[in-house]
Short mmCIF file of N, CA and C in Angstrom, two decimals:
data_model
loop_
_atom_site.label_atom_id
_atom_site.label_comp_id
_atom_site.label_asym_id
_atom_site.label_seq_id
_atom_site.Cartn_x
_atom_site.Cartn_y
_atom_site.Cartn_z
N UNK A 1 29.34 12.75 81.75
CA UNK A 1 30.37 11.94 81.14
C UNK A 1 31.74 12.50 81.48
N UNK A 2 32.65 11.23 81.65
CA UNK A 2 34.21 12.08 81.66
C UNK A 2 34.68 12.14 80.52
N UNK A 3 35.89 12.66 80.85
CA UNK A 3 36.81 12.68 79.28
C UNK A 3 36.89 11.98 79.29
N UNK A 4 37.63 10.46 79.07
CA UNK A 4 37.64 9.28 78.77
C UNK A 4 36.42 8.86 77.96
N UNK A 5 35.25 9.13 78.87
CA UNK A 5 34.32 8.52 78.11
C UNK A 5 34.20 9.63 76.60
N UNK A 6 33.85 10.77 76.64
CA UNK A 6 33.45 11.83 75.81
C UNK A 6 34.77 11.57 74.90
N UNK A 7 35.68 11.38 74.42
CA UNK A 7 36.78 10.80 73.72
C UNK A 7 36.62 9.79 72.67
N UNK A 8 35.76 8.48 73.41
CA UNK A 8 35.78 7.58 72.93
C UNK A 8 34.12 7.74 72.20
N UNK A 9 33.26 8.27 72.42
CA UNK A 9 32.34 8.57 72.08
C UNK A 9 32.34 9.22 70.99
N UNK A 10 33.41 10.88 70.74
CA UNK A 10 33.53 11.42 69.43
C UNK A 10 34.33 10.87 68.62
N UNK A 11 35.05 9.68 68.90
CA UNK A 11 35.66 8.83 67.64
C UNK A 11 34.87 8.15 67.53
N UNK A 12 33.53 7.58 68.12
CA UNK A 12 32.79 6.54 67.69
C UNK A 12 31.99 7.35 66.80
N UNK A 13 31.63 8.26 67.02
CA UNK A 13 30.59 9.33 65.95
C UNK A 13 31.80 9.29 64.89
N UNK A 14 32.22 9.87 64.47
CA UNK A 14 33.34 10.34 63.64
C UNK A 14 33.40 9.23 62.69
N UNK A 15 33.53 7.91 63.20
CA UNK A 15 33.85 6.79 62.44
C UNK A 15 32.40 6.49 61.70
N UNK A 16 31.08 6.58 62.47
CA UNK A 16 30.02 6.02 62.08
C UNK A 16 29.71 7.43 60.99
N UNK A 17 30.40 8.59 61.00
CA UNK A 17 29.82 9.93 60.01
C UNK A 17 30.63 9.35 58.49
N UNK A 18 32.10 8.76 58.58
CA UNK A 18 33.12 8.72 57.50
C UNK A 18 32.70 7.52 56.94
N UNK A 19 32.09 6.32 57.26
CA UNK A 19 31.81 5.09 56.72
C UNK A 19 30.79 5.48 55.42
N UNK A 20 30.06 5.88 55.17
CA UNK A 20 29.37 5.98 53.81
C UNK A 20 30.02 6.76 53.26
N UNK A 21 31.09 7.64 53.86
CA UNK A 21 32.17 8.36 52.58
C UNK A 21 32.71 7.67 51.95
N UNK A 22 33.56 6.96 52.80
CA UNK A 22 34.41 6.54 52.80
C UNK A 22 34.00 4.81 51.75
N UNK A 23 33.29 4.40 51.82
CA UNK A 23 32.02 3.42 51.21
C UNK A 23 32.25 3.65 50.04
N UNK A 24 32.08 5.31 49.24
CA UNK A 24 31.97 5.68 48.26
C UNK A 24 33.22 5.23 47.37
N UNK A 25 34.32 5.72 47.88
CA UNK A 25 35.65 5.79 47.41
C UNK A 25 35.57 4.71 46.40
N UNK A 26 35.98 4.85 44.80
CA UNK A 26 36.07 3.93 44.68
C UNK A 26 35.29 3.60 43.64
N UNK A 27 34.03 4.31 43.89
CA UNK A 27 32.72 3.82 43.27
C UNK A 27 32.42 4.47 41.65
N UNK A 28 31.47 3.37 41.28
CA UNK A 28 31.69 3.95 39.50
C UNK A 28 30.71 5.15 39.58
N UNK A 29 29.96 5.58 38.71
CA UNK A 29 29.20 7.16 38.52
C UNK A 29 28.03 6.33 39.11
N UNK A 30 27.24 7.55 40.07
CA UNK A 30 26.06 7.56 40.73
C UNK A 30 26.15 6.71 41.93
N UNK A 31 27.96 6.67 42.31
CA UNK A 31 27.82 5.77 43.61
C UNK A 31 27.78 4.13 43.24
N UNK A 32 26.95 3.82 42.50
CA UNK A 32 27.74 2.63 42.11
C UNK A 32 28.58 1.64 42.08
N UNK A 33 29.03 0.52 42.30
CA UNK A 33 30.47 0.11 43.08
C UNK A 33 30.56 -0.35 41.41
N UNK A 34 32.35 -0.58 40.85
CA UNK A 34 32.69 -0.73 39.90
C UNK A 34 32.80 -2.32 40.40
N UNK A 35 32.52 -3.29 39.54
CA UNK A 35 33.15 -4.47 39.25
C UNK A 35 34.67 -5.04 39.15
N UNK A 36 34.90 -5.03 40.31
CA UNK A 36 37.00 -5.13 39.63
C UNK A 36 37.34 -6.31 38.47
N UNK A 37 38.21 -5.94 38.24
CA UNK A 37 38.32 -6.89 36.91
C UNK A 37 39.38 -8.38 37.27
N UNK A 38 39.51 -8.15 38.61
CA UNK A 38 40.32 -9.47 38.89
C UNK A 38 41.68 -9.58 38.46
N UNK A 39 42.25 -8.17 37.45
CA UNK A 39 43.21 -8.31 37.13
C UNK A 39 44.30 -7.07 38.06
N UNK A 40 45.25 -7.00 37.93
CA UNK A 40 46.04 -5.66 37.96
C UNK A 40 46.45 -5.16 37.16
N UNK A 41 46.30 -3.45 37.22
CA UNK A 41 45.76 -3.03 36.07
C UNK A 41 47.20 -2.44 35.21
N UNK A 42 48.17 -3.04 35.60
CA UNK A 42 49.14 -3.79 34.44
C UNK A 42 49.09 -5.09 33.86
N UNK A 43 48.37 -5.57 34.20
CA UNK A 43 48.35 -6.96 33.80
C UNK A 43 46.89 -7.03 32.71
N UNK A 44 45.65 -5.93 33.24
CA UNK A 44 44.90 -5.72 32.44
C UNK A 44 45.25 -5.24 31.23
N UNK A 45 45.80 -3.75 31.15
CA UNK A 45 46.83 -3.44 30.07
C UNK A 45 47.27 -4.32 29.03
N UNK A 46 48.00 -4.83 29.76
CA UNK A 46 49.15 -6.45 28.73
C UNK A 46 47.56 -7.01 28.12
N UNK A 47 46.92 -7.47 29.00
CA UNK A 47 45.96 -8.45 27.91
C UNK A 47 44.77 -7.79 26.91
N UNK A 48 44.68 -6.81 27.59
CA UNK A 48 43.92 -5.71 26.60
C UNK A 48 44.60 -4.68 25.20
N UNK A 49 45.88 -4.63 25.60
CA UNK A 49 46.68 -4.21 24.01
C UNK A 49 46.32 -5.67 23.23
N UNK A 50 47.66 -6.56 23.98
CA UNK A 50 46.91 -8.07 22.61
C UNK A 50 46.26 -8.45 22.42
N UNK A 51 44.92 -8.28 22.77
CA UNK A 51 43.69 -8.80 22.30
C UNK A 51 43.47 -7.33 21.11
N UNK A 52 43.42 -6.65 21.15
CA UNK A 52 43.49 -5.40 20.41
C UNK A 52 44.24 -5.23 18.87
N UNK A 53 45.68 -5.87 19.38
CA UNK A 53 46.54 -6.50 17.98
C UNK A 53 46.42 -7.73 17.52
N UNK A 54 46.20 -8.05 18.24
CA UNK A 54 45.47 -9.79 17.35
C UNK A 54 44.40 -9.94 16.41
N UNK A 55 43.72 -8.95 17.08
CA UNK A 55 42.15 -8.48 16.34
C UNK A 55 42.71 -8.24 15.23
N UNK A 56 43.71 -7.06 15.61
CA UNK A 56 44.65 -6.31 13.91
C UNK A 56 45.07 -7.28 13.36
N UNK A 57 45.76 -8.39 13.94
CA UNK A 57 46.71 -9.33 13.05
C UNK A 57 45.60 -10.09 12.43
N UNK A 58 44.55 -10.52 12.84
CA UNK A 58 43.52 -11.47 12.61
C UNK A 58 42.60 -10.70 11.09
N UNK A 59 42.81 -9.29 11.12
CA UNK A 59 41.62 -8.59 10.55
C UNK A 59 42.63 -8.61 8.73
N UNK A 60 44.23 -8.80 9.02
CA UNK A 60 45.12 -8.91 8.07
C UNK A 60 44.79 -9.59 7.46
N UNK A 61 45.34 -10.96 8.35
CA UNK A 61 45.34 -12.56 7.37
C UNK A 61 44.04 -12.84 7.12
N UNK A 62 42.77 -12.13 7.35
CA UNK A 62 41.37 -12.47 6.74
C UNK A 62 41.41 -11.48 5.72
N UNK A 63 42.47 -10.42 5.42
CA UNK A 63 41.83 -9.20 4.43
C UNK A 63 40.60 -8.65 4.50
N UNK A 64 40.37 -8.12 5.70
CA UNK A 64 39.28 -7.87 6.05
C UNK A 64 39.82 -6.04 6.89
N UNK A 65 39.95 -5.08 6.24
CA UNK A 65 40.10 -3.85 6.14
C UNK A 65 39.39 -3.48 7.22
N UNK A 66 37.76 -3.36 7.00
CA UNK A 66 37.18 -2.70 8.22
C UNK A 66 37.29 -3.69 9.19
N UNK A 67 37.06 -4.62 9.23
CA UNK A 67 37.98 -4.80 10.87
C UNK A 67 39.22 -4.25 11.03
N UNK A 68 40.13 -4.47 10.47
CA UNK A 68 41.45 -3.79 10.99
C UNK A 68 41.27 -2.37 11.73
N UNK A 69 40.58 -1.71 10.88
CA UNK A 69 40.32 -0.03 10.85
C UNK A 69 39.81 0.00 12.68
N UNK A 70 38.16 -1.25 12.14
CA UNK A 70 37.91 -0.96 13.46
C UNK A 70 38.63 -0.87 15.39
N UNK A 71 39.83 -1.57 15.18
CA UNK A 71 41.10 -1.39 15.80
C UNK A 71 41.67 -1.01 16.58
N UNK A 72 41.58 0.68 15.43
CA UNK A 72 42.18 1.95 15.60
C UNK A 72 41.84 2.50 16.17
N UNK A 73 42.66 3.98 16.83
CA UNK A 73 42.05 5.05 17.88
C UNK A 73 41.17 5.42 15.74
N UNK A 74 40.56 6.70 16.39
CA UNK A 74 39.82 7.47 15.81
C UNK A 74 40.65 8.36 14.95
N UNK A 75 41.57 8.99 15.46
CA UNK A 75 42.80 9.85 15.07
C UNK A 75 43.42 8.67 13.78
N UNK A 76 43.56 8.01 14.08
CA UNK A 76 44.18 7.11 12.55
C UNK A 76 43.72 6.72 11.83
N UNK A 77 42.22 6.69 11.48
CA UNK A 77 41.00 6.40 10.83
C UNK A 77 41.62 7.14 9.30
N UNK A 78 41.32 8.42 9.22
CA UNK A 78 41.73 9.13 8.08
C UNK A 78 43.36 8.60 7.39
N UNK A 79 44.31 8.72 7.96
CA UNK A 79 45.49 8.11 7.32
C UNK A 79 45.26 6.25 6.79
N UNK A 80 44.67 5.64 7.83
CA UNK A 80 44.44 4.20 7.39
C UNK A 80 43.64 3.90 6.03
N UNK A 81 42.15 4.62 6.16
CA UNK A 81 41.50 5.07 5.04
C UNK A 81 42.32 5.33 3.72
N UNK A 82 43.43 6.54 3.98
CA UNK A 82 44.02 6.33 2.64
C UNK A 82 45.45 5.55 1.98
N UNK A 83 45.39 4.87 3.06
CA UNK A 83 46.72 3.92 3.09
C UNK A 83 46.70 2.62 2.91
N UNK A 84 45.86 2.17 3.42
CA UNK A 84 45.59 0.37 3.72
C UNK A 84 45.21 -0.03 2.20
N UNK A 85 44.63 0.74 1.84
CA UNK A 85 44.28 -0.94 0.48
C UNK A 85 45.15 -0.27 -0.76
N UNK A 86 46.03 0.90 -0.49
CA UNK A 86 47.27 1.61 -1.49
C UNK A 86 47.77 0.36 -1.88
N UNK A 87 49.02 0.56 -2.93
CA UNK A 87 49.98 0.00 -3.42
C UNK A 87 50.83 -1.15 -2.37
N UNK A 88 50.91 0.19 -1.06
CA UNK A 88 51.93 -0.72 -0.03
C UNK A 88 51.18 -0.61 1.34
N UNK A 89 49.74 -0.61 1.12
CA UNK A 89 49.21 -0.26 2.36
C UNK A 89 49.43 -1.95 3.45
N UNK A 90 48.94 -2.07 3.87
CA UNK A 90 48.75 -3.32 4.87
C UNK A 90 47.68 -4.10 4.48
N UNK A 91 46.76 -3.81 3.98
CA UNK A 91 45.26 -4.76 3.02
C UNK A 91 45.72 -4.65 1.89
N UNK A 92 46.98 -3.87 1.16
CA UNK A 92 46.70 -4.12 -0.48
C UNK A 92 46.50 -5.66 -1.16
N UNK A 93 45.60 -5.60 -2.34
CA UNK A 93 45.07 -6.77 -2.94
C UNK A 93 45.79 -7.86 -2.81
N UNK A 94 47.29 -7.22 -3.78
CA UNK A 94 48.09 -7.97 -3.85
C UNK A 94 49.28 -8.80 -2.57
N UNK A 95 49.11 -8.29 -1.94
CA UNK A 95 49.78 -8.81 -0.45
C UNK A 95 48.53 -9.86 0.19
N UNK A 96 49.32 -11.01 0.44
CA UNK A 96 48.33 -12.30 1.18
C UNK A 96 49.38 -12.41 2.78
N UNK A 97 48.80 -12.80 4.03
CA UNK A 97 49.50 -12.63 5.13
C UNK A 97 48.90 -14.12 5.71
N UNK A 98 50.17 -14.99 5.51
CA UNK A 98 50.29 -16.55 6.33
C UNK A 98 50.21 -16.46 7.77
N UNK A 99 50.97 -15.69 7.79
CA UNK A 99 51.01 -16.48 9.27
C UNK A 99 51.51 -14.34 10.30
N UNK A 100 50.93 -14.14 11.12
CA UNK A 100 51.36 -12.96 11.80
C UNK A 100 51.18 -13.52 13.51
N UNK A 101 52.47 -13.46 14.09
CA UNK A 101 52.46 -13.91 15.50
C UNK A 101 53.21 -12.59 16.56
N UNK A 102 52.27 -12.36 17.67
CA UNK A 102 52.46 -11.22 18.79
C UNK A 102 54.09 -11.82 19.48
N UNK A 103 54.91 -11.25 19.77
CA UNK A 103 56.09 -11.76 20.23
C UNK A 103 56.28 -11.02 21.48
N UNK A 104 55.83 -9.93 22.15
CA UNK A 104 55.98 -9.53 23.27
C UNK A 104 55.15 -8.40 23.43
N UNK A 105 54.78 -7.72 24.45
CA UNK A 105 54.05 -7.06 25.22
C UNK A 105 54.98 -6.26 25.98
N UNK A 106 54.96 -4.80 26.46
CA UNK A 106 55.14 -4.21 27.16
C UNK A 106 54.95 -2.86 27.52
N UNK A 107 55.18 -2.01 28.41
CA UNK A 107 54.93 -0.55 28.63
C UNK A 107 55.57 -0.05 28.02
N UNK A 108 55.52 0.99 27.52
CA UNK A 108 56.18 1.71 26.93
C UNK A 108 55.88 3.22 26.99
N UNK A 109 56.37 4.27 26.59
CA UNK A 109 56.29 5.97 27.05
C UNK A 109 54.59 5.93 26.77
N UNK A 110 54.52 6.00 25.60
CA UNK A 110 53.05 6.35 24.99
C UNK A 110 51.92 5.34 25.18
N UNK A 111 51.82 4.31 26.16
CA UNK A 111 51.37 2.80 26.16
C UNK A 111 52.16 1.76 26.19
N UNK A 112 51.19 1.18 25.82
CA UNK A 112 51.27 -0.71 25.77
C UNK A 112 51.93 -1.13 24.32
N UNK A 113 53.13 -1.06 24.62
CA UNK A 113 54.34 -1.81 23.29
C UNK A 113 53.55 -3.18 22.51
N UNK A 114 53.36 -3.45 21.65
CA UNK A 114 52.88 -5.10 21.29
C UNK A 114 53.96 -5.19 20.20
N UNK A 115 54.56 -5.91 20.37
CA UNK A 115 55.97 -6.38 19.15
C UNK A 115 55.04 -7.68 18.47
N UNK A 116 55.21 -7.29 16.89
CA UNK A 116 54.56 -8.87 16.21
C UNK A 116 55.89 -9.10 15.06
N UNK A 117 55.62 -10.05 14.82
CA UNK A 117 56.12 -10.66 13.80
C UNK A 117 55.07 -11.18 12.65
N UNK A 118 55.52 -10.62 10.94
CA UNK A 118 54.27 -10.63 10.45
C UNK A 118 54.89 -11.23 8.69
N UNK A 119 54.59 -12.18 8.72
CA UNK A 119 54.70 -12.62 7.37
C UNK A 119 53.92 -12.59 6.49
N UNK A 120 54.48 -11.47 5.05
CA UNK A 120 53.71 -10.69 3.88
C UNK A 120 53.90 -11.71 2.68
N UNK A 121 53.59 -12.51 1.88
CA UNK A 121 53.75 -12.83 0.76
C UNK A 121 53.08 -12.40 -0.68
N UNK A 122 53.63 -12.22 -1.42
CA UNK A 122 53.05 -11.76 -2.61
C UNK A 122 53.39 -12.53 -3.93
N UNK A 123 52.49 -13.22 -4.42
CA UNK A 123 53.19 -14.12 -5.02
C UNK A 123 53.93 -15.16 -4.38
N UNK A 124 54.82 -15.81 -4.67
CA UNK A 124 55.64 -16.70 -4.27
C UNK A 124 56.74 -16.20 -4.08
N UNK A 125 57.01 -14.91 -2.89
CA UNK A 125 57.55 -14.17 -2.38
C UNK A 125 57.46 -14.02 -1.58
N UNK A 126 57.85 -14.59 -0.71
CA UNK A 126 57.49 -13.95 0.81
C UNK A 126 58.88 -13.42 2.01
N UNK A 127 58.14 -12.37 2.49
CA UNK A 127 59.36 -11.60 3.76
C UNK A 127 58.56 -11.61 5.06
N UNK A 128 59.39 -11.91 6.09
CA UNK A 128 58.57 -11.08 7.14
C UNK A 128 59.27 -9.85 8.11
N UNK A 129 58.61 -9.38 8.47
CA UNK A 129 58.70 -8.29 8.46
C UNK A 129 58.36 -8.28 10.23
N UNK A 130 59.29 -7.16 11.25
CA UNK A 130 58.73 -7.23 12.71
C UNK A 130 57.81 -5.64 12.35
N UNK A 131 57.02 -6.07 12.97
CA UNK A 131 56.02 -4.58 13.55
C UNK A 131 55.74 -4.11 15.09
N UNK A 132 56.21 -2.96 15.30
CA UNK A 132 55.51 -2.43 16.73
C UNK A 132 54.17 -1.86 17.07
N UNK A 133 53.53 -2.30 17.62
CA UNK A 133 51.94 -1.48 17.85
C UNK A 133 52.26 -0.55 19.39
N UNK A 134 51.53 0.40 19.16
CA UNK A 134 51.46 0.89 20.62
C UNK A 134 49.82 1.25 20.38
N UNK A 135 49.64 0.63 21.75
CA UNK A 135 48.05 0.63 21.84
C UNK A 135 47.82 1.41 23.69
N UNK A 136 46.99 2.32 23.15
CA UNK A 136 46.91 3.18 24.09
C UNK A 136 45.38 3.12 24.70
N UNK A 137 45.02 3.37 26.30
CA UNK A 137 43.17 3.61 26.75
C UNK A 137 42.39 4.85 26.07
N UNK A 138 41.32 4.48 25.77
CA UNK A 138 40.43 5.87 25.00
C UNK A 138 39.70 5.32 25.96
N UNK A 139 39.01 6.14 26.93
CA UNK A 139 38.17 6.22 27.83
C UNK A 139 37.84 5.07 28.66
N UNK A 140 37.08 4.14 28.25
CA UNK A 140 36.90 2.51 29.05
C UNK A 140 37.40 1.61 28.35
N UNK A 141 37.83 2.11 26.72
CA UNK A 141 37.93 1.50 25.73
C UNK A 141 39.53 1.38 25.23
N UNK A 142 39.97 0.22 24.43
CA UNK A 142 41.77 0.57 23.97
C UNK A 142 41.65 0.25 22.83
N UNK A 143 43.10 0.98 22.12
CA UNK A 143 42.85 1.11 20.48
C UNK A 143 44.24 1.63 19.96
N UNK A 144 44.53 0.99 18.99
CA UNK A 144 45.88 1.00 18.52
C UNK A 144 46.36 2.60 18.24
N UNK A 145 47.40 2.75 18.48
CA UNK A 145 47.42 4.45 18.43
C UNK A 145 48.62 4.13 17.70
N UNK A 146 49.18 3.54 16.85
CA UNK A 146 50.28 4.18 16.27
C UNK A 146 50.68 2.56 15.81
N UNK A 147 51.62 2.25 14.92
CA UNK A 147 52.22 1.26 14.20
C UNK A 147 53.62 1.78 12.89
N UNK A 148 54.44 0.90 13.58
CA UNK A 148 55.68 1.34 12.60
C UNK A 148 56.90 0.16 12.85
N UNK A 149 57.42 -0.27 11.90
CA UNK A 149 58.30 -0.67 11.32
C UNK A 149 59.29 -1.36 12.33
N UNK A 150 59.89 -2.34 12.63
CA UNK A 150 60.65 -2.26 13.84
C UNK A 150 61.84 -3.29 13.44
N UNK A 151 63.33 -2.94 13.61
CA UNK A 151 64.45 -3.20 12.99
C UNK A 151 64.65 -4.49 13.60
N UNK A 152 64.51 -5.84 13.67
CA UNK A 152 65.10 -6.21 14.98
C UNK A 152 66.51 -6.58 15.26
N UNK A 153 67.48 -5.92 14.13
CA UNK A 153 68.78 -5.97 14.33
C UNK A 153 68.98 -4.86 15.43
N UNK A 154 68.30 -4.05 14.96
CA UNK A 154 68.23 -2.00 16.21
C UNK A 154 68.09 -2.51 17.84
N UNK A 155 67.39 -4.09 18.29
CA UNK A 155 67.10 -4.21 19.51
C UNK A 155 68.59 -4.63 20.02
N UNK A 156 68.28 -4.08 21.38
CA UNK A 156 69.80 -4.55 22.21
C UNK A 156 69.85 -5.91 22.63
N UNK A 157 70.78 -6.26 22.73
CA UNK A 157 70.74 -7.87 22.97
C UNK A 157 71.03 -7.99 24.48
N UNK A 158 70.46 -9.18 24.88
CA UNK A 158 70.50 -8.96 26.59
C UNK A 158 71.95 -9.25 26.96
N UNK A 159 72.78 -10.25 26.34
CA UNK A 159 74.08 -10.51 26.48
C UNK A 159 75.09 -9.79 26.12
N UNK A 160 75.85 -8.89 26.52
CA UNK A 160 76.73 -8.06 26.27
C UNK A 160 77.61 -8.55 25.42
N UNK A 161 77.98 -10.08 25.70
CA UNK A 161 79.32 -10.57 24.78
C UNK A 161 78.21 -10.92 23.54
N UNK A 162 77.27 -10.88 23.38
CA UNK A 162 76.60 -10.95 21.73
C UNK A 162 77.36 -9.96 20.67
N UNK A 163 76.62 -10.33 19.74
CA UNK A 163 77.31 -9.58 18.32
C UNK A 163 77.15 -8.05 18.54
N UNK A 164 78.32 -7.56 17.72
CA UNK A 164 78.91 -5.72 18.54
C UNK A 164 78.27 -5.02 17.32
N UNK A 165 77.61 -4.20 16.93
CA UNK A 165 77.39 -3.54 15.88
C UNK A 165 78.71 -2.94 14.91
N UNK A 166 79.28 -3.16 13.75
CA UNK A 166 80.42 -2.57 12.79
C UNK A 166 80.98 -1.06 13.71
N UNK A 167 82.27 -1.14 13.51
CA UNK A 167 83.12 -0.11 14.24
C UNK A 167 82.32 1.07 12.78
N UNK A 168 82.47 2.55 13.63
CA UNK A 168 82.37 3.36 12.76
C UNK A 168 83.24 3.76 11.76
N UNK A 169 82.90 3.98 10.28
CA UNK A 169 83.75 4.26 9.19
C UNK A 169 84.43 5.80 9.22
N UNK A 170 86.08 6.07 9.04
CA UNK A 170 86.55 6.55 9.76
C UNK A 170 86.30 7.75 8.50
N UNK A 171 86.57 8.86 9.38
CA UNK A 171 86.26 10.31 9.21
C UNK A 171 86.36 10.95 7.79
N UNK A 172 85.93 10.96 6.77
CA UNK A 172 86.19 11.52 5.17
C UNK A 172 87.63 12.80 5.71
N UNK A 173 87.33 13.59 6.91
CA UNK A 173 88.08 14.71 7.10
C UNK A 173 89.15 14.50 7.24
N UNK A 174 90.40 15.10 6.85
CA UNK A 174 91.45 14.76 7.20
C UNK A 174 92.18 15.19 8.60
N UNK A 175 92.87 14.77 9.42
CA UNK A 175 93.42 15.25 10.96
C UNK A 175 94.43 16.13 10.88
N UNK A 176 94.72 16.80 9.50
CA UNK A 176 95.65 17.79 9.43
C UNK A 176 95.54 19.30 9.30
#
């Protein structure tokens, strides 16, 4: 053989040695090929937090506690346990929930942001109230990792000439 030929010969080996490696890449445990999910896996994210808080919003307006719970990462199990059916928990008796709607989705440091909007009535009282979820991956699985309070006067407005937040109240100290 010449070089030319002997050249083209050890890239043909080479290629036919890397193809079942290379095959592998990719693959779920034991080689396996994973099923893709058809989505991108930001876009999986987005629909896998809200299906996650909906469940939550859904598990509300039914008053239905252990679903809600079920939800949760694992880590919030114990605080929810002693919080949710409290005085001011999120299931207490006395709180009934009309209507709770998801208003946006996004990334965020710690996860997947889910902004809701959630109307509490008690009595013939009613407020609503915005909530943030951040729902984070536990292994194959996702689960609300955190929930708190969310101002929506505190959000920035996309229009600059929108309303300016109050000038600051001037100094108790005196400049002398």
């Amino acid at each position: 053989m010449d070089r030319s030929h002997r050249g083209r010969f050890a890239a043909l080996a080479l290629a036919f040695a890397l193809t079942p490696a290379l095959a592998a890449c990719g693959s779920g445990p034991d080689g396996a090929a994973t099923a893709p999910s058809g989505r991108a896996p930001a876009e999986e994210a987005a629909a896998k937090s809200r299906e996650r808080v909906q469940a939550y919003l859904d598990a509300l307006t039914a008053r239905d506690a252990d679903a809600g719970r079920s939800q949760l990462c694992a880590p919030m199990h114990a605080a929810f346990d002693a919080a949710a059916t409290g005085p001011n928990g999120d299931f207490a008796d006395h709180f009934t929930v009309p209507d709770a709607t998801i208003t946006d989705v996004r990334s965020g440091p710690n996860g997947q942001e889910v902004s809701a909007s959630v109307t509490v009535a008690a009595g013939s009282r009613k407020a609503t109230r915005s909530l943030l979820f951040t729902v984070t991956r536990n292994g194959a699985d996702w689960c609300i990792s955190g929930e708190v309070p969310r101002d929506p006067a505190a959000e920035p407005t996309a229009d600059p000439s929108g309303p300016q937040p109050p000038a600051a109240p001037p100094s108790p100290v005196s400049s002398q």
